[in-house]
Coordinates of C-alpha atoms in Angstrom, one line a residue:
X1 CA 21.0 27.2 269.3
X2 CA 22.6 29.0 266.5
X3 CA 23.0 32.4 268.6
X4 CA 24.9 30.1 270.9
X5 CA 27.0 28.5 267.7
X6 CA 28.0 32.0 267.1
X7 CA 29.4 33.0 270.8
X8 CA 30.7 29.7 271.2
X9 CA 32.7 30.6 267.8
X10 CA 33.5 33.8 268.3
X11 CA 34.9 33.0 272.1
X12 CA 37.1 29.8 270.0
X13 CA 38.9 32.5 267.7
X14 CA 39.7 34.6 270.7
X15 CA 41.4 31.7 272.6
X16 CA 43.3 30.8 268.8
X17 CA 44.6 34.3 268.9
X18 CA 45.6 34.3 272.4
X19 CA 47.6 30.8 272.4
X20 CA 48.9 32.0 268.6
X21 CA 50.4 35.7 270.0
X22 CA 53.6 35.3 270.9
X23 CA 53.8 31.6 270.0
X24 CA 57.5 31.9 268.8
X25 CA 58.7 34.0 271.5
X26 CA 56.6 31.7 273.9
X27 CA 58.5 28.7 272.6
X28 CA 61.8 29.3 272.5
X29 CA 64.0 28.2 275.1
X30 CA 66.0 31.1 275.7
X31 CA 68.9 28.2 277.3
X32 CA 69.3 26.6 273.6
X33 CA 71.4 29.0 271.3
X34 CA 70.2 28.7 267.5
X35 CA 73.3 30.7 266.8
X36 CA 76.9 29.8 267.3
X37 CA 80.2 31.8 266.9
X38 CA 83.3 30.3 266.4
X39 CA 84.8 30.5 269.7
X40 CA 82.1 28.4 271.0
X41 CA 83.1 25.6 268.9
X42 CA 86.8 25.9 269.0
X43 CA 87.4 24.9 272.2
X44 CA 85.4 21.5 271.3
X45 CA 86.9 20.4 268.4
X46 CA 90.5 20.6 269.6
X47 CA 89.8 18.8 273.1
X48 CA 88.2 16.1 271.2
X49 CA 90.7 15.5 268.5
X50 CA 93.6 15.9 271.0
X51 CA 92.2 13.4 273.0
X52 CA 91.7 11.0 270.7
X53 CA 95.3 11.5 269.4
X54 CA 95.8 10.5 272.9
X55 CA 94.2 7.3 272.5
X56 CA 95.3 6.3 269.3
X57 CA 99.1 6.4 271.0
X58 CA 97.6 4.4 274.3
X59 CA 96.0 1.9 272.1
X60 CA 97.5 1.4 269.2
X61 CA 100.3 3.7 268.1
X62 CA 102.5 3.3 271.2
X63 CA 102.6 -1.0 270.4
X64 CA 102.7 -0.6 267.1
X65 CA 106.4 1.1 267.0
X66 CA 107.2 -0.5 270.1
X67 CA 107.4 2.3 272.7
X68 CA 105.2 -0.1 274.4
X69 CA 103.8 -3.7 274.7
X70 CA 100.9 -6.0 276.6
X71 CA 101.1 -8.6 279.4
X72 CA 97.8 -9.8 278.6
X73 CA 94.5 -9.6 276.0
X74 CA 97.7 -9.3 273.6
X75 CA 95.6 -9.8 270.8
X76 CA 96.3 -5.9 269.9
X77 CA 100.0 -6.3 270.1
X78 CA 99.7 -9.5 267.9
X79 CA 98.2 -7.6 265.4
X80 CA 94.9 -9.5 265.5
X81 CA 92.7 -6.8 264.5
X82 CA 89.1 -6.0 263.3
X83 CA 88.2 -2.4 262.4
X84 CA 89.6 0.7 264.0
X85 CA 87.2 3.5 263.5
X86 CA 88.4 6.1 266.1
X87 CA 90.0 8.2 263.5
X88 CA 87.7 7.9 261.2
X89 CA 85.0 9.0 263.4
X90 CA 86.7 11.3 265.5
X91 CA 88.0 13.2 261.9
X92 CA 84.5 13.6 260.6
X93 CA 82.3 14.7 263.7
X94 CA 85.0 17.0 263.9
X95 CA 84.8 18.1 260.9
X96 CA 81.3 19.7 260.8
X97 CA 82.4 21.4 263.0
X98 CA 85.3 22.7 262.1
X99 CA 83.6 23.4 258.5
X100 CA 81.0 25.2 260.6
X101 CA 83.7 27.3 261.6
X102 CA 84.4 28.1 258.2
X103 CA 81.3 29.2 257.0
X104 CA 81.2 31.2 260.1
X105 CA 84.2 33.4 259.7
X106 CA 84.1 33.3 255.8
X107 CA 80.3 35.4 255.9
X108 CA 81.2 37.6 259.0
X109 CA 81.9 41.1 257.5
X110 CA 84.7 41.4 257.4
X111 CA 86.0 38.0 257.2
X112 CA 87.3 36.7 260.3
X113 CA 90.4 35.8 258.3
X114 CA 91.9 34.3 262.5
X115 CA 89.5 32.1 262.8
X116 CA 89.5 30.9 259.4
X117 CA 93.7 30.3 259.3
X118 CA 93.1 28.5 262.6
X119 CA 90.1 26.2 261.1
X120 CA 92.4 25.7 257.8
X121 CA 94.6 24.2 260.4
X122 CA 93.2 21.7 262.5
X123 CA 91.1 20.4 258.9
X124 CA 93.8 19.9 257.7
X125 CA 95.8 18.2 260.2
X126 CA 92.7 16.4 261.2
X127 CA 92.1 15.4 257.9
X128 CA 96.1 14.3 257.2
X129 CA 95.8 11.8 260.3
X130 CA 92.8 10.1 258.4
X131 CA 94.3 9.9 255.2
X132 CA 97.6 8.7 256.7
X133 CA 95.7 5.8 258.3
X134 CA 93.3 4.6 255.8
X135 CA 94.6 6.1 252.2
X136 CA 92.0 7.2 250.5
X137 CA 88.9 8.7 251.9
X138 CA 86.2 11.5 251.5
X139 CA 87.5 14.8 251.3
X140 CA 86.6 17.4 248.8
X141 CA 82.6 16.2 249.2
X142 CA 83.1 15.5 252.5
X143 CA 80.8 17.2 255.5
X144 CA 78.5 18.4 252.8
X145 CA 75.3 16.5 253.2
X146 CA 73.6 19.5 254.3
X147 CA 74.9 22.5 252.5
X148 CA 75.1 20.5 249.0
X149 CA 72.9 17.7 249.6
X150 CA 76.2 15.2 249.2
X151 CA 75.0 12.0 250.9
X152 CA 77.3 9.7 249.6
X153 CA 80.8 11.6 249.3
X154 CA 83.3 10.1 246.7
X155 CA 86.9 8.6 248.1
X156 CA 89.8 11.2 246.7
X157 CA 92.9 9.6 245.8
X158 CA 95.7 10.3 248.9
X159 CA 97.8 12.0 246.3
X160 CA 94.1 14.9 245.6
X161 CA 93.8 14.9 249.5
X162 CA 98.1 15.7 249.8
X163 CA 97.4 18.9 247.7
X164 CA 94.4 20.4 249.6
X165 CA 96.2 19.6 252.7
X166 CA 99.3 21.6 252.0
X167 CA 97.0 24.2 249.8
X168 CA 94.9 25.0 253.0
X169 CA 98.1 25.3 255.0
X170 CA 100.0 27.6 252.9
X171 CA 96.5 29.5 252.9
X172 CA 96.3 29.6 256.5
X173 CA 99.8 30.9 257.1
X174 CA 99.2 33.7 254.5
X175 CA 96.0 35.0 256.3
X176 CA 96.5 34.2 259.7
X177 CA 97.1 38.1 261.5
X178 CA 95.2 39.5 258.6
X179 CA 92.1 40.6 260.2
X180 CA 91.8 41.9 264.1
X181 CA 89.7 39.7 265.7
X182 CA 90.9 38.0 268.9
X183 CA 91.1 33.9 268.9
X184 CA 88.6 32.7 271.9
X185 CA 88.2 29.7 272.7
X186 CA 91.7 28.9 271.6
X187 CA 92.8 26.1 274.6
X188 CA 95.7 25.2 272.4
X189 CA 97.7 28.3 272.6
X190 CA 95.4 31.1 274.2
X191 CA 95.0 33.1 271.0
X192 CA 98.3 33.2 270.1
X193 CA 97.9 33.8 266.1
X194 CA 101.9 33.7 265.6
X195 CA 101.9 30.1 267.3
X196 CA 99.2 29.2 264.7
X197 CA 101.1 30.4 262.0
X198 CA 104.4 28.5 262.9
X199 CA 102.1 25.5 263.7
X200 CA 100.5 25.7 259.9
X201 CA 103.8 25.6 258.2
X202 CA 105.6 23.0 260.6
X203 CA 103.2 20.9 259.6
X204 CA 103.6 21.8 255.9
X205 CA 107.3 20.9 256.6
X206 CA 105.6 17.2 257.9
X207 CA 103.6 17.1 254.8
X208 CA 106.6 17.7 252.3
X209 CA 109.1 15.1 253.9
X210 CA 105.9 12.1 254.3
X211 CA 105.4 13.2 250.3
X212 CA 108.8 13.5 249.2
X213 CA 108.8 9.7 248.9
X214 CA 106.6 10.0 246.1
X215 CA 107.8 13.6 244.3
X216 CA 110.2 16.0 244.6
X217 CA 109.4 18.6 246.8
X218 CA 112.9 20.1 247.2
X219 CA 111.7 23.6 246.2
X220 CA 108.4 24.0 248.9
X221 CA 110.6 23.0 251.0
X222 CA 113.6 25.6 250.9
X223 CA 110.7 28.0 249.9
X224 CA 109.8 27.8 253.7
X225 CA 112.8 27.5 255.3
X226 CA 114.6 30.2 253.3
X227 CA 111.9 33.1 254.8
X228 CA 111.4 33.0 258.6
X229 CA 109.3 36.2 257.7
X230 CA 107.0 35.1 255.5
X231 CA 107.0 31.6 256.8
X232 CA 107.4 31.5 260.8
X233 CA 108.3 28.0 262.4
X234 CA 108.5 26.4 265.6
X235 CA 111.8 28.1 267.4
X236 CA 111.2 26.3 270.7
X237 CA 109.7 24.3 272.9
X238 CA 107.5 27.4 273.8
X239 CA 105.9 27.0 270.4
X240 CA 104.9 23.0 270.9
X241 CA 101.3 22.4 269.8
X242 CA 100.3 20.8 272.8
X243 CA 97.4 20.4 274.7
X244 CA 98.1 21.3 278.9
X245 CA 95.7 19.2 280.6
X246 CA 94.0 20.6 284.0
X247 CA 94.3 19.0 287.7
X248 CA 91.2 18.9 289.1
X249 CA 87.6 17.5 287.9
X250 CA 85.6 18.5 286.0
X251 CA 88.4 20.2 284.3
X252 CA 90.0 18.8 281.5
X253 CA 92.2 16.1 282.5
X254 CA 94.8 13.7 281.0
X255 CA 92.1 11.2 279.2
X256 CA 93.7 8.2 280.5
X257 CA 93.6 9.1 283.9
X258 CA 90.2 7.8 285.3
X259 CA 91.1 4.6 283.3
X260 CA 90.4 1.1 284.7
X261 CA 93.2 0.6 286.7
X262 CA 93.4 -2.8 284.8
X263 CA 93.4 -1.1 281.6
X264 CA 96.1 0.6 282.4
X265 CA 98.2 -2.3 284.1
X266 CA 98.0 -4.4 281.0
X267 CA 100.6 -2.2 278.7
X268 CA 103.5 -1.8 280.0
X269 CA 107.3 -1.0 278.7
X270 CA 108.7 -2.5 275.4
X271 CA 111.6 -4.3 275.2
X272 CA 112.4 -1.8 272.1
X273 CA 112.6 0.8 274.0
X274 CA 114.0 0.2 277.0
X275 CA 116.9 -2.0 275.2
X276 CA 117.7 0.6 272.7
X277 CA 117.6 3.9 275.2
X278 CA 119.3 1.2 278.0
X279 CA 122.0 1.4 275.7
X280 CA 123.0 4.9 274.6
X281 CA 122.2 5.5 278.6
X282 CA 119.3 7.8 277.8
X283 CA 117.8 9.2 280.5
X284 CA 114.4 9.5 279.2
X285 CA 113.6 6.2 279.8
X286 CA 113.3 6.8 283.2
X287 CA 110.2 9.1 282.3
X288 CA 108.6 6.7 279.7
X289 CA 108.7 3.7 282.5
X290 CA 109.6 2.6 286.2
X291 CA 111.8 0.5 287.3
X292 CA 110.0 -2.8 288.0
X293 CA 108.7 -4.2 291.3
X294 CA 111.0 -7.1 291.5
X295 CA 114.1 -5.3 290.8
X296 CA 113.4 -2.3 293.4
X297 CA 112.8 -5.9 296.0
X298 CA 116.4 -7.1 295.2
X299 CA 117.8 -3.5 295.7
X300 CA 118.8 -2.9 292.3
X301 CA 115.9 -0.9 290.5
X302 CA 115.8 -1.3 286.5
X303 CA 113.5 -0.9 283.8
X304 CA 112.7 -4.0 281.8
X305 CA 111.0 -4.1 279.0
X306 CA 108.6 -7.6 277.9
X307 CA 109.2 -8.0 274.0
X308 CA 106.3 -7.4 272.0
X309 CA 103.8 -9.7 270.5
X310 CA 104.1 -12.4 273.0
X311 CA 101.2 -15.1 273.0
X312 CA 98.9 -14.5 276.6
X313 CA 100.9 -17.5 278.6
X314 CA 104.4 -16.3 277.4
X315 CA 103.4 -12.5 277.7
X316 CA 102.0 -13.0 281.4
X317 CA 104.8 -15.1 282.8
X318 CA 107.5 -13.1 281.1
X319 CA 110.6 -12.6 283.5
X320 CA 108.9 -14.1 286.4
X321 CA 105.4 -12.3 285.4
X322 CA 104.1 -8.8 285.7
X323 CA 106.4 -7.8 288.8
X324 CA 109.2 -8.3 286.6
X325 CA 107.9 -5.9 283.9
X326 CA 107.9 -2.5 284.1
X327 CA 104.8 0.0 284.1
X328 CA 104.2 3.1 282.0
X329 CA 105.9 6.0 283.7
X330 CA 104.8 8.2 286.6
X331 CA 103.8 10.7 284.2
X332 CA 101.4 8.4 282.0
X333 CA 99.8 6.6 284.8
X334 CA 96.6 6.6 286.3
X335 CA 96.2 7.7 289.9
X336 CA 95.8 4.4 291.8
X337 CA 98.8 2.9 289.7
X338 CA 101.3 4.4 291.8
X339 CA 104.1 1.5 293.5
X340 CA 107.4 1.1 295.1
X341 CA 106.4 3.5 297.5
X342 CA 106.1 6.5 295.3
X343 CA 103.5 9.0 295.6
X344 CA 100.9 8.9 293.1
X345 CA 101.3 10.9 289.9
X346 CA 99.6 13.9 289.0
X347 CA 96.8 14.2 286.6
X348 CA 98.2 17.2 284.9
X349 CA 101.4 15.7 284.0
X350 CA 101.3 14.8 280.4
X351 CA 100.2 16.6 277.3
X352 CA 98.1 16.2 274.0
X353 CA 100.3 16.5 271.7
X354 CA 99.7 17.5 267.7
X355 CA 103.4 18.8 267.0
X356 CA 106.4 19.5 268.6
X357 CA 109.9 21.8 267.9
X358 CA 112.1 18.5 268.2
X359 CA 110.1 17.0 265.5
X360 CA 110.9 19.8 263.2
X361 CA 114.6 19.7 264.1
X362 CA 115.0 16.1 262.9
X363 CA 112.3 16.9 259.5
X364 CA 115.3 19.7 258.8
X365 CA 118.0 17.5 259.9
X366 CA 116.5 14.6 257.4
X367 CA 116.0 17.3 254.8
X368 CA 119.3 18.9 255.4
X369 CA 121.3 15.5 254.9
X370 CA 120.0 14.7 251.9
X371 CA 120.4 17.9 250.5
X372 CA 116.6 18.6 250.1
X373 CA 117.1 22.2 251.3
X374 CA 120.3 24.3 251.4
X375 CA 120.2 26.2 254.6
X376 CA 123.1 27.8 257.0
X377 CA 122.5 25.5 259.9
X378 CA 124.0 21.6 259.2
X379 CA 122.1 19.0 259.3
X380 CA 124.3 18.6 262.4
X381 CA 122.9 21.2 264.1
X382 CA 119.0 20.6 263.5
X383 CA 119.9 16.8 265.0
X384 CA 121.6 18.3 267.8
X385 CA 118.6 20.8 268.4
X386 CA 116.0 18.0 268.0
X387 CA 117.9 15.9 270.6
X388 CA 118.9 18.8 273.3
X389 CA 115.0 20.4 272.6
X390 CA 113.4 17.1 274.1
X391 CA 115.4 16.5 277.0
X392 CA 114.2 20.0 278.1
X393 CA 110.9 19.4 277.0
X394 CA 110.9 16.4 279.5
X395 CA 113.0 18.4 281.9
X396 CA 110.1 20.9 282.0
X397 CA 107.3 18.6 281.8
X398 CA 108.2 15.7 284.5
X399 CA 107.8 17.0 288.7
X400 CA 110.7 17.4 290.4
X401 CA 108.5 15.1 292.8
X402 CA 109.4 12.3 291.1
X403 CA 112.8 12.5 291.2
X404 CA 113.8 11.9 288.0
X405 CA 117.0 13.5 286.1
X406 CA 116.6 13.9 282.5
X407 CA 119.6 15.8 282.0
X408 CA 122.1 13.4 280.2
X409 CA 125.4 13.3 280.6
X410 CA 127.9 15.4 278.5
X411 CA 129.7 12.0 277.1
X412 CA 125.6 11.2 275.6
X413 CA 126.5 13.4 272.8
X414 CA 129.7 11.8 272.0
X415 CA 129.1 8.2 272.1
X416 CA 129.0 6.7 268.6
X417 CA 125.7 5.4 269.3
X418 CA 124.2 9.1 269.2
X419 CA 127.5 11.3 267.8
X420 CA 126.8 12.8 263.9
X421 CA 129.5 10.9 262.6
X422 CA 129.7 7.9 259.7
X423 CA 128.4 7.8 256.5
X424 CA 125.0 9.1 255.2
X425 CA 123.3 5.8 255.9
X426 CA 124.1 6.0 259.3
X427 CA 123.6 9.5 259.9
X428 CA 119.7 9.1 258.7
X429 CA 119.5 6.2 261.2
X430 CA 120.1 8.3 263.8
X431 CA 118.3 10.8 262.9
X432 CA 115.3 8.1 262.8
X433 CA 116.4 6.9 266.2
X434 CA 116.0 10.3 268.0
X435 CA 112.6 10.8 265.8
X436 CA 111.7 7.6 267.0
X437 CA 112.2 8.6 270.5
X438 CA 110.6 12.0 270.6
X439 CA 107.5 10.9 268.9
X440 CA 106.7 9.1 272.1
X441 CA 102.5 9.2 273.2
X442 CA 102.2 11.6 269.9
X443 CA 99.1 9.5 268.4
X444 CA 100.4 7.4 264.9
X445 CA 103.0 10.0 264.3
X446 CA 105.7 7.4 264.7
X447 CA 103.5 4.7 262.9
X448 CA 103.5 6.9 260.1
X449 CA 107.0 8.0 260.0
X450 CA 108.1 4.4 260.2
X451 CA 106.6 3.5 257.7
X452 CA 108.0 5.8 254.7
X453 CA 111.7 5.1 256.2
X454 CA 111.8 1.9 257.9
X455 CA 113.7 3.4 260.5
X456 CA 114.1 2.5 263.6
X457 CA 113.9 -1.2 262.4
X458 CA 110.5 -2.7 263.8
X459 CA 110.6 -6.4 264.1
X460 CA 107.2 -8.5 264.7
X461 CA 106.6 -10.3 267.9
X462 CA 107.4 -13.7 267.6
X463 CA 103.8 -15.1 268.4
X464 CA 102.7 -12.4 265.5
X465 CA 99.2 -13.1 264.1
X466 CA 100.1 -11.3 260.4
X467 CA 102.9 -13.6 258.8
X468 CA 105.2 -11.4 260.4
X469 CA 104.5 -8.6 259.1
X470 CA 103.7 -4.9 260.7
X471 CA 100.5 -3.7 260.1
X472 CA 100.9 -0.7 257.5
X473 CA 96.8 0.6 257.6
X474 CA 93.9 0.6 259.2
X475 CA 90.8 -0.9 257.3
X476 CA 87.7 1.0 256.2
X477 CA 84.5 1.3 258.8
X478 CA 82.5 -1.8 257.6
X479 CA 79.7 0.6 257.9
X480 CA 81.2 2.0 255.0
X481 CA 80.0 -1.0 253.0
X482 CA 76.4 -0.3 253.5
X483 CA 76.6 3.3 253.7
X484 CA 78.9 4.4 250.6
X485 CA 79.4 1.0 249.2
X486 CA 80.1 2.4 245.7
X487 CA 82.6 5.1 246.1
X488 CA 84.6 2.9 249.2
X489 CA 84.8 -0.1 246.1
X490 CA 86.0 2.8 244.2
X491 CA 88.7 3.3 246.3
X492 CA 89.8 -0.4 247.2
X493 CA 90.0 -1.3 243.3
X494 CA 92.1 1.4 243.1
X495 CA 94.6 1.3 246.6
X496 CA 94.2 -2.4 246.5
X497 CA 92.9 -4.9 249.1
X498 CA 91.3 -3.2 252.1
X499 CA 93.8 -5.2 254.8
X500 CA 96.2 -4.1 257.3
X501 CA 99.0 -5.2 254.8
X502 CA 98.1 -2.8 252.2
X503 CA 100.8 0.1 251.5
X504 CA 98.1 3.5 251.2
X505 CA 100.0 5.4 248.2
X506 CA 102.3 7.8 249.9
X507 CA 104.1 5.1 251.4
X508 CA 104.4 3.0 248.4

């Protein structure tokens, strides 16, 4: 018995060593990378937060400053809301891995100084859309749960957040074409380190003028704008920061697209929008909406608008009901939305966008007016650029299938409406107008800028569920309460009431 022990034994450690040789090469799915490199996780982060920008302008940002309005479930246009936590979760998914790449090109030898400008970027431009909706919010200890053991990240005051944003920028623009390596992944503008550079201090330029209602910041300004060198900015329409969406599955495709075809039916054209561009005879409108159903019937095609923040009865019978409404245009739709015998509209059509030139024109023209920066193009000019750069965007954008014209007239320019004459006052309005108009489908962009000017005016609905008032935040998560209860009281006792109504500080 006990010689048999021993063989038994001995043959037991041979089988150990045999299933322990290898064992780590044995179990290692060779189809799961333990290693990533930044161009792997590019390409991710800026689909996803482009497309939620994209949704945030479907969903909310598009009704809130009126581009748009609902026919029915009009709670949203009411401004009945709960929580909204699709920044907020969208910003700091993103984030790890945009920190990732971070860590990633700081330890490469050399640094890959690219991919850090263009990671400097998007954090902060990510992080400037949270802020912007909510006020304060984790930032310097955020996304650090594994590297520093931060678990429970404390709220920075907007004004903390405002400095690292523009800190990282300047940052990026300085190192950005430092280094040699080549920007893969890149689906925003194919590697193009000059296009990331202007990008970086464009949006520096968006920082200053959304701060310069709390400080002075006369001097960054004209410190950018006085070096094209140094400090490169958009010059076209060529240098939009835009994301072009694909045709065909499973590519990457407008996101609103393969949308319920209900979903999409239930927002249609503002009264706003179609009143005011109705009246300068803009010929945009004709790309943000379609004439409605009823009107093409009668032989005399228009685009109406429903006013916003109708109750469900008046919102669903409004001008004889939805046939008397106009839809989204061709461009926005989804693919079974198509009517009045028009083909239906390509899936390619729109873009994602972060930033474009005609924004910048009317951030200089602003700037220029009030004598924020001294410059040798007028204030004049930059409007006129702003205005003349999206009509060709548009002009560009829009199929020729659809038959639309977006060229306007030569008497648009000279109207009164639209012409840079009148005092200051007036000349800021429509520099807001224009703003307004070009911000269209570009996330909360013109929810934000509305609310540091107050311009275009924005008048509640008339069935309004907020005292008639525009929402001027988004809450916190409520999940916040449980998971960093302390540092979000923190930041309530100190911004004020978490509402809707409550002004976050840089618009105070």
């Amino acid at each position: 018995m006990k010689k048999l022990y021993l063989v038994l034994s001995a043959f037991s450690l041979l089988l150990l060593n045999a299933c322990t040789k290898d064992f780590t090469e044995v179990n290692t799915n060779p189809n799961i990378p333990t290693k990533v490199t930044p161009n792997l996780l590019l390409s991710g982060v800026i689909k996803s937060a482009v497309n939620e920008q994209v949704g945030q302008a479907w969903g909310t940002g598009n009704l809130l400053v009126q581009y748009t309005a609902k026919i029915q479930f009009v709670n949203e246009d009411r401004y009945l809301w709960g929580e909204k936590n699709g920044i907020w979760s969208n910003v700091y998914g993103n984030m790890r891995n945009v920190q990732n790449i971070i860590d990633l090109a700081s330890s490469s030898a050399p640094v890959q100084q690219n991919y850090l400008g263009v990671a400097l970027v998007l954090k902060s431009w990510l992080f400037s859309m949270a802020t912007d909706a909510y006020g304060d919010i984790p930032y310097s200890e955020a996304v650090k749960a594994k590297t520093n053991g931060i678990y429970l990240p404390k709220y920075d005051t907007q004004e903390q957040i405002y400095t690292g944003l523009l800190a990282d920028l300047k940052k990026a623009n300085d190192i950005l074409g430092t280094s040699n390596e080549a920007i893969s992944g890149d689906i925003l503008f194919n590697g193009s380190v000059i296009k990331w550079k202007k990008l970086a201090n464009s949006l520096r330029l968006r920082l200053l003028m959304r701060l310069s209602k709390k400080k002075s910041v006369n001097a960054d300004m004209q410190a950018i704008v006085a070096n094209a060198t140094l400090n490169p900015l958009m010059t076209s329409n060529d240098d939009n920061a835009e994301l072009k969406y694909l045709a065909d599955v499973p590519a990457n495709q407008w996101p609103l697209y393969g949308s319920r075809v209900g979903s999409i039916d239930e927002i249609r054209v503002s009264k706003t929008l179609s009143d005011r561009l109705s009246a300068i005879n803009d010929p945009r409108l004709a790309v943000f909406g379609r004439p409605s159903q009823n009107s093409v019937a009668a032989g005399n095609p228009k685009i109406e608008g429903i006013p916003n923040g109708l109750g469900d009865v008046a919102a669903l019978n409004y001008n004889g009901g939805p046939q008397g409404v106009s839809r989204i245009g061709y461009s926005y739709a989804c693919l079974v939305c198509n009517d009045n015998g028009q083909a239906a509209p390509l899936p390619n059509v729109a873009r994602g966008i972060i930033m474009n030139y005609a924004e910048l024109q009317f951030i200089l023209a602003e700037a220029a007016e009030k004598g924020m920066i001294s410059s040798s193009t007028t204030a004049e000019t930059y409007y006129l650029n702003g205005i003349q750069a999206n009509f060709a965007y548009y002009a560009a954008m829009v199929p020729a299938a659809y038959g639309i014209n977006v060229t306007p007239a030569a008497s648009y320019y000279t109207q009164p409406a639209v012409a840079y004459i009148g005092s200051n006052t007036e000349k800021l309005g429509k520099i807001a107008l224009q703003k307004w108009v070009s911000l269209f489908f570009t996330g909360l962009e013109g929810w934000f800028d509305w609310r540091r000017t107050g311009l275009p005016v924005i008048v509640p609905g008339q069935d309004n569920l907020n005292n008639n008032k525009v929402p001027v935040r988004f809450i916190y998560p409520l999940a916040e309460q449980a998971l960093n209860a302390t540092n979000r009281a923190a930041a309530v006792t100190r911004q004020g009431a978490d509402d809707i109504n409550t002004l976050v500080w840089i618009a105070k």
